[in-house]
PDB file of C-alpha atoms in Angstrom:
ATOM      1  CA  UNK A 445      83.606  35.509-181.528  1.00 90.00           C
ATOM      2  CA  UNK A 446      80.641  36.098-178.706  1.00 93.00           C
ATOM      3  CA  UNK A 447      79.281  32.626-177.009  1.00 93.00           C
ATOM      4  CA  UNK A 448      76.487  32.984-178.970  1.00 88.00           C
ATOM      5  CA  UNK A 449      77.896  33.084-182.703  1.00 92.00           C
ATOM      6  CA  UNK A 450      79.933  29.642-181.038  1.00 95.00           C
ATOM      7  CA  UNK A 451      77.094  28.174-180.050  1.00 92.00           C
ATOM      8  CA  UNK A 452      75.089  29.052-183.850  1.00 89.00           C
ATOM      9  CA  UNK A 453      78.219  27.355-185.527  1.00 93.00           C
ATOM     10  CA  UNK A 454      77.086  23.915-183.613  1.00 94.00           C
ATOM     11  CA  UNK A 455      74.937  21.559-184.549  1.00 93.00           C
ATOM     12  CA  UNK A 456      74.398  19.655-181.117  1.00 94.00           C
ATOM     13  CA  UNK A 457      76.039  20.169-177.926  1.00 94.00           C
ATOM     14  CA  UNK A 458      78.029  17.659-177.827  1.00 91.00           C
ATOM     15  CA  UNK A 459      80.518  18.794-180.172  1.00 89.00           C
ATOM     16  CA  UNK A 460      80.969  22.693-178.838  1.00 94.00           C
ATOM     17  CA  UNK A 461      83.864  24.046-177.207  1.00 95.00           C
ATOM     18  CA  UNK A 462      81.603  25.796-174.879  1.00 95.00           C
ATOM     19  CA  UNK A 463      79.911  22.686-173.230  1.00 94.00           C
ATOM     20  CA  UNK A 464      81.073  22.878-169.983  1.00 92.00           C
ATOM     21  CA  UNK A 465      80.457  26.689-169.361  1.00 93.00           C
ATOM     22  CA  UNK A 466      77.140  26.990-171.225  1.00 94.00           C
ATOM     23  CA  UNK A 467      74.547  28.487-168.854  1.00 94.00           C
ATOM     24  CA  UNK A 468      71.769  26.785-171.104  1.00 94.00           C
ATOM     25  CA  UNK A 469      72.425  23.714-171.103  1.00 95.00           C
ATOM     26  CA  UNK A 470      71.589  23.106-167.851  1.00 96.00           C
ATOM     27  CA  UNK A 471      67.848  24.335-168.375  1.00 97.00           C
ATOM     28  CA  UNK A 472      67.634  21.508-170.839  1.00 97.00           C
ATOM     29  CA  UNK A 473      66.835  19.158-167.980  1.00 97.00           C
ATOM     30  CA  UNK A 474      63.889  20.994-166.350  1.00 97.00           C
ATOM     31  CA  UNK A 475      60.625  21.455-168.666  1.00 97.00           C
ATOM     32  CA  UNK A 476      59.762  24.560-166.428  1.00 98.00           C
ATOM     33  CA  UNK A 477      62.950  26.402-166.313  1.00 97.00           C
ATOM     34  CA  UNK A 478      63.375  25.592-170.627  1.00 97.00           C
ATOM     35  CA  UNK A 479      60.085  26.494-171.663  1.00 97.00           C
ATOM     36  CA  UNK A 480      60.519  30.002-169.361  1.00 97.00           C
ATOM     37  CA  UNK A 481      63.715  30.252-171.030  1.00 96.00           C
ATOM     38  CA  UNK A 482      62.040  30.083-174.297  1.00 95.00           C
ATOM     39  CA  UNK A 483      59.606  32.845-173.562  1.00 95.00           C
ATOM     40  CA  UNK A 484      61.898  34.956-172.580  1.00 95.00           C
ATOM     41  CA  UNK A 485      64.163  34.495-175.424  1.00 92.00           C
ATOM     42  CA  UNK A 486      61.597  34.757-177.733  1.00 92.00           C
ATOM     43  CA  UNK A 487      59.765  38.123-176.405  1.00 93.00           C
ATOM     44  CA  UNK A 488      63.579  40.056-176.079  1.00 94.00           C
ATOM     45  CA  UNK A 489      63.974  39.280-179.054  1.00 92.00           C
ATOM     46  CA  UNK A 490      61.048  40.288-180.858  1.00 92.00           C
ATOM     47  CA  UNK A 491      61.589  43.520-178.594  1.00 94.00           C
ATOM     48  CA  UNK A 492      65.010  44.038-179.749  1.00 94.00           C
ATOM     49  CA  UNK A 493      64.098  43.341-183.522  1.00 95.00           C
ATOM     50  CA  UNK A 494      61.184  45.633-183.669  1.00 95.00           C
ATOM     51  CA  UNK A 495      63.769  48.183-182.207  1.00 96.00           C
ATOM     52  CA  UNK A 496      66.653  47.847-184.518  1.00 96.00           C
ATOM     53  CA  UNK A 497      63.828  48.390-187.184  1.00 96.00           C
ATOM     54  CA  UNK A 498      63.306  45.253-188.541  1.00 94.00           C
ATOM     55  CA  UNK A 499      60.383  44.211-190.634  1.00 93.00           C
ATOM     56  CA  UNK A 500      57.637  42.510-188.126  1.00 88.00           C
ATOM     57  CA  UNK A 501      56.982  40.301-190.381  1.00 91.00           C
ATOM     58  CA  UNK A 502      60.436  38.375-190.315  1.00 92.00           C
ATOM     59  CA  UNK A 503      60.625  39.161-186.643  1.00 92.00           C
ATOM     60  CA  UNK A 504      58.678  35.640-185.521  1.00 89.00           C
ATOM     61  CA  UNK A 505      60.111  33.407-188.240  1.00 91.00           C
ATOM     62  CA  UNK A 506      63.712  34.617-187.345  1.00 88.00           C
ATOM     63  CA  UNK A 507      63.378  34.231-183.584  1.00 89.00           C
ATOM     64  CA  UNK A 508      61.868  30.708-184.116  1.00 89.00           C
ATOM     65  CA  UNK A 509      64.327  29.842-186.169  1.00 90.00           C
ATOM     66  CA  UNK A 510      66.443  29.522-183.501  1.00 88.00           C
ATOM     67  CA  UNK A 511      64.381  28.481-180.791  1.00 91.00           C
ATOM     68  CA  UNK A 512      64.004  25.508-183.315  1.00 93.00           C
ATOM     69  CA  UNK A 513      67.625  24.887-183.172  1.00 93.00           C
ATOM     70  CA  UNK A 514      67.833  25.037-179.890  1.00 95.00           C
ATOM     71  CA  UNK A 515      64.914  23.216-179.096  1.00 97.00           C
ATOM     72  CA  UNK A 516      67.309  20.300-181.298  1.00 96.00           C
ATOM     73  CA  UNK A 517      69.883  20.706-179.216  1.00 96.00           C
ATOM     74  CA  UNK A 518      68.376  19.873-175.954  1.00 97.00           C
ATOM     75  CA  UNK A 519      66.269  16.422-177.509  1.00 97.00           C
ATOM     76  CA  UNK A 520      69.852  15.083-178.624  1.00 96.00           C
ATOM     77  CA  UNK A 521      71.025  16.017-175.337  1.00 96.00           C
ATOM     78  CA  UNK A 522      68.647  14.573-173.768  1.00 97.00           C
ATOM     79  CA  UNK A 523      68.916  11.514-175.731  1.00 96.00           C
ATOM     80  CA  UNK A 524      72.353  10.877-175.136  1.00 95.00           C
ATOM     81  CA  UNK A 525      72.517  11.773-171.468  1.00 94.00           C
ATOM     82  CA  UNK A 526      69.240  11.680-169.461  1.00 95.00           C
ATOM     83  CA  UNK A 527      70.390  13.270-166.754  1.00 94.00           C
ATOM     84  CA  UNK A 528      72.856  16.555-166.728  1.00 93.00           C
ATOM     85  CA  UNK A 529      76.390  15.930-165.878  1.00 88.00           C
ATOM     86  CA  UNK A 530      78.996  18.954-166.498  1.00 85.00           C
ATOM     87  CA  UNK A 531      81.133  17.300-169.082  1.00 81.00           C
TER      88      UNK A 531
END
């Protein structure tokens, strides 16, 4: 399995294998570097989507989709530790 199919199978943080190697995670803390994160996440995907011939119209509820859970993931994060630690 890729990082990313991991990280889908997860709910919150907290409980994923990957915690302590996660290059995300550590955006969670900054508002700028998250919502530029976002952004970007969101437009290569839409690229990548319209590429691989997908219908435009499930292109922006797909890729929100899982913004959404990721945008989850970082307020129980940041709920349950305010500041970032590694661990």
């Amino acid at each position: 399995m890729t990082d990313g199919q991991i990280c889908f199978l997860y709910v919150f943080c907290t409980d994923c294998p990957l915690r302590r190697k996660c290059p995300i995670r550590p955006l969670f803390y900054s508002e700028q570097e998250y919502a530029n994160w976002k952004k970007h996440t969101l437009d290569s995907t839409k690229r990548m989507a319209l590429l691989l011939g997908f219908p435009s119209s499930t292109i922006e509820p797909g890729a929100s989709l899982g913004v959404n859970m990721m945008d989850k993931r970082r307020s129980r994060e940041l709920e349950l530790h305010p500041t970032f630690s590694p661990d």
